[in-house]
Amino acid sequence: MISAEQAPAFRALFDFYNRRYLLPRAFRSVGLYGTLDAGIERERPVLYIANHSSWWDGLLLYHLWRRSGEHNHYVMMDEAQLSEYRFFRKLGAYSVDKSAAGASRASLRYTERLLGEGARVWLFPQGDIRHLESRPLELQRGAAHLLRRVPHTAVVPVTFYYTSGLHSKPEVSLVVGQPLIQDWAASDGAATTLLLHSRLTEQLDRHRGYAIAAVNDPSQAKLPDRELLRTGLSVNEKYDRLRKKRRPAH
């Protein structure tokens, strides 16, 4: 198992590269609905569960972390990928080996330790990248196992939605749901997984409604609470502005 590494200087440098080059080249905007740590005591560990439909999810998470407070965040990442891109461990990533049954136990123990220390930990419980519209989400049971072991953990569902429609570059938004706080030790693993599946699916479907309204009827769409990124004008907006400038006055 590959553990995460604390590297503040590298994280700050990568944040500059991510927000000034990588994300602006890929997206027109990044919007956020909700607040990352709303309603959660500072000392309580938090397990964020998120849908996983794009390679960009991890870089968007890092951008969110850097804009949303002073907590250290960690994310579980496939060991084959982290072995190839080891610099991600300096950003808070640690590995999970999914190649064989039982291979993930070391990663679960590591995650349990992080949560026990009050850390913020992110999981993509689908396990692998799945199409944004795939249903059911088919969550694995790792999250339920961790909650049984650290039952005072708050669970926060987070959803990503990518939209292409009105502009030359896609837009992406994130929704942070209400935290789930209960005695997880009193619930069996199957019931916990079912609850997490229900909450994440309901939130993602509601999130899809926001994205559809933003394209079909922008004047009635629910606006994000905060813009995490806004790049320059898209190709069509630049063209429209140029055309207006060249239009002869009557």
Tab-separated table of C-alpha atoms in Angstrom, residues 83-244:
chain	number	residue	atom	x	y	z
A	83	SER	CA	2.109	3.893	-8.747
A	84	GLU	CA	2.262	5.557	-12.165
A	85	TYR	CA	1.490	9.084	-10.916
A	86	ARG	CA	3.160	9.039	-7.517
A	87	PHE	CA	3.110	12.812	-7.133
A	88	PHE	CA	-0.591	12.495	-6.235
A	89	ARG	CA	0.415	11.087	-2.847
A	90	LYS	CA	1.868	14.508	-2.040
A	91	LEU	CA	-1.604	15.951	-2.621
A	92	GLY	CA	-3.267	13.574	-0.140
A	93	ALA	CA	-3.834	10.410	-2.201
A	94	TYR	CA	-3.155	6.920	-0.880
A	95	SER	CA	-3.618	3.607	-2.621
A	96	VAL	CA	-5.997	0.681	-2.620
A	97	ASP	CA	-5.127	-2.585	-4.354
A	98	LYS	CA	-8.245	-4.006	-6.028
A	99	SER	CA	-6.445	-6.824	-7.835
A	100	ALA	CA	-7.445	-9.609	-5.425
A	101	ALA	CA	-9.889	-10.375	-2.639
A	102	GLY	CA	-8.502	-9.164	0.670
A	103	ALA	CA	-5.849	-6.959	-0.947
A	104	SER	CA	-7.673	-3.822	0.163
A	105	ARG	CA	-7.473	-4.601	3.891
A	106	ALA	CA	-4.312	-2.567	4.435
A	107	SER	CA	-5.968	0.458	2.815
A	108	LEU	CA	-9.068	0.065	4.975
A	109	ARG	CA	-6.917	-0.089	8.113
A	110	TYR	CA	-5.044	3.021	6.960
A	111	THR	CA	-8.341	4.824	6.312
A	112	GLU	CA	-9.634	3.751	9.711
A	113	ARG	CA	-6.559	5.281	11.329
A	114	LEU	CA	-7.026	8.550	9.441
A	115	LEU	CA	-10.665	8.763	10.516
A	116	GLY	CA	-9.725	7.898	14.086
A	117	GLU	CA	-7.408	10.906	14.030
A	118	GLY	CA	-10.277	13.155	12.913
A	119	ALA	CA	-9.221	13.436	9.267
A	120	ARG	CA	-11.359	14.250	6.224
A	121	VAL	CA	-11.311	11.240	3.896
A	122	TRP	CA	-12.817	10.835	0.416
A	123	LEU	CA	-14.001	7.616	-1.193
A	124	PHE	CA	-15.420	6.869	-4.627
A	125	PRO	CA	-17.499	3.882	-3.488
A	126	GLN	CA	-18.367	2.822	-7.051
A	127	GLY	CA	-14.763	1.618	-7.179
A	128	ASP	CA	-14.058	2.590	-10.787
A	129	ILE	CA	-15.085	5.306	-13.227
A	130	ARG	CA	-18.637	4.734	-14.424
A	131	HIS	CA	-20.723	6.671	-16.934
A	132	LEU	CA	-22.453	9.626	-15.330
A	133	GLU	CA	-25.893	8.206	-16.109
A	134	SER	CA	-25.200	4.625	-15.039
A	135	ARG	CA	-27.811	3.309	-12.622
A	136	PRO	CA	-27.762	1.710	-10.145
A	137	LEU	CA	-24.573	3.209	-8.758
A	138	GLU	CA	-23.505	-0.181	-7.322
A	139	LEU	CA	-21.584	0.941	-4.248
A	140	GLN	CA	-18.976	-1.329	-2.727
A	141	ARG	CA	-19.046	-2.114	0.988
A	142	GLY	CA	-15.813	-0.456	2.096
A	143	ALA	CA	-17.576	2.653	3.402
A	144	ALA	CA	-19.953	0.600	5.537
A	145	HIS	CA	-17.018	-1.361	6.979
A	146	LEU	CA	-15.234	1.861	7.941
A	147	LEU	CA	-18.326	3.337	9.559
A	148	ARG	CA	-18.749	0.257	11.735
A	149	ARG	CA	-15.152	0.662	12.864
A	150	VAL	CA	-15.342	4.442	13.438
A	151	PRO	CA	-19.054	4.909	14.239
A	152	HIS	CA	-18.929	8.604	15.206
A	153	THR	CA	-17.911	9.529	11.647
A	154	ALA	CA	-20.090	11.964	9.687
A	155	VAL	CA	-20.853	10.943	6.106
A	156	VAL	CA	-21.248	13.656	3.475
A	157	PRO	CA	-22.484	12.789	-0.048
A	158	VAL	CA	-20.869	14.827	-2.844
A	159	THR	CA	-21.916	14.646	-6.478
A	160	PHE	CA	-20.224	15.781	-9.692
A	161	TYR	CA	-22.097	16.680	-12.848
A	162	TYR	CA	-20.465	17.555	-16.179
A	163	THR	CA	-22.458	19.503	-18.773
A	164	SER	CA	-21.750	20.354	-22.415
A	165	GLY	CA	-24.302	22.490	-24.177
A	166	LEU	CA	-24.208	26.254	-24.317
A	167	HIS	CA	-20.462	26.811	-24.660
A	168	SER	CA	-17.396	25.427	-26.384
A	169	LYS	CA	-15.970	24.138	-23.113
A	170	PRO	CA	-17.956	22.014	-20.660
A	171	GLU	CA	-19.066	23.233	-17.261
A	172	VAL	CA	-18.961	21.215	-14.064
A	173	SER	CA	-20.730	21.595	-10.758
A	174	LEU	CA	-20.461	19.923	-7.377
A	175	VAL	CA	-23.235	19.467	-4.829
A	176	VAL	CA	-22.349	18.916	-1.167
A	177	GLY	CA	-25.234	17.190	0.592
A	178	GLN	CA	-26.383	17.267	4.200
A	179	PRO	CA	-24.198	15.232	6.580
A	180	LEU	CA	-25.443	11.884	7.843
A	181	ILE	CA	-24.647	11.517	11.545
A	182	GLN	CA	-25.782	8.479	13.505
A	183	ASP	CA	-24.452	5.546	15.493
A	184	TRP	CA	-23.162	3.475	12.610
A	185	ALA	CA	-22.245	0.618	14.943
A	186	ALA	CA	-25.958	-0.050	15.438
A	187	SER	CA	-26.520	-0.665	11.702
A	188	ASP	CA	-25.379	-3.707	9.765
A	189	GLY	CA	-23.213	-3.315	6.670
A	190	ALA	CA	-25.953	-4.075	4.149
A	191	ALA	CA	-28.335	-1.514	5.660
A	192	THR	CA	-25.609	1.151	5.763
A	193	THR	CA	-24.631	0.512	2.135
A	194	LEU	CA	-28.286	0.720	1.113
A	195	LEU	CA	-28.699	4.042	2.929
A	196	LEU	CA	-25.566	5.523	1.345
A	197	HIS	CA	-26.667	4.286	-2.077
A	198	SER	CA	-30.089	5.889	-1.649
A	199	ARG	CA	-28.725	9.261	-0.518
A	200	LEU	CA	-26.048	9.453	-3.215
A	201	THR	CA	-28.450	8.415	-5.987
A	202	GLU	CA	-31.172	10.855	-4.909
A	203	GLN	CA	-28.659	13.685	-4.747
A	204	LEU	CA	-27.153	12.878	-8.136
A	205	ASP	CA	-30.586	12.768	-9.769
A	206	ARG	CA	-31.517	16.096	-8.198
A	207	HIS	CA	-28.161	17.489	-9.331
A	208	ARG	CA	-28.936	16.348	-12.884
A	209	GLY	CA	-32.090	18.460	-12.695
A	210	TYR	CA	-30.018	21.547	-11.879
A	211	ALA	CA	-27.758	20.876	-14.873
A	212	ILE	CA	-30.658	20.316	-17.291
A	213	ALA	CA	-32.407	23.505	-16.170
A	214	ALA	CA	-29.184	25.491	-16.629
A	215	VAL	CA	-29.203	24.551	-20.340
A	216	ASN	CA	-32.937	24.474	-21.079
A	217	ASP	CA	-34.056	27.525	-19.097
A	218	PRO	CA	-31.113	29.472	-17.627
A	219	SER	CA	-33.356	32.218	-16.247
A	220	GLN	CA	-35.084	29.688	-13.962
A	221	ALA	CA	-32.040	27.588	-13.084
A	222	LYS	CA	-30.770	27.165	-9.541
A	223	LEU	CA	-27.503	29.082	-9.355
A	224	PRO	CA	-24.484	27.680	-7.510
A	225	ASP	CA	-23.826	29.103	-4.062
A	226	ARG	CA	-20.248	29.766	-5.075
A	227	GLU	CA	-18.089	29.786	-8.184
A	228	LEU	CA	-14.859	27.910	-7.602
A	229	LEU	CA	-13.553	28.773	-11.070
A	230	ARG	CA	-14.583	31.044	-13.922
A	231	THR	CA	-12.413	31.178	-17.008
A	232	GLY	CA	-12.476	33.615	-19.901
A	233	LEU	CA	-15.104	33.815	-22.605
A	234	SER	CA	-15.884	30.672	-24.577
A	235	VAL	CA	-15.409	30.570	-28.363
A	236	ASN	CA	-19.063	31.374	-29.100
A	237	GLU	CA	-19.090	34.246	-26.586
A	238	LYS	CA	-15.966	35.758	-28.157
A	239	TYR	CA	-17.538	35.439	-31.597
A	240	ASP	CA	-20.796	37.050	-30.449
A	241	ARG	CA	-18.916	39.944	-28.866
A	242	LEU	CA	-16.816	40.479	-31.999
A	243	ARG	CA	-19.911	40.367	-34.228
A	244	LYS	CA	-21.639	43.014	-32.103
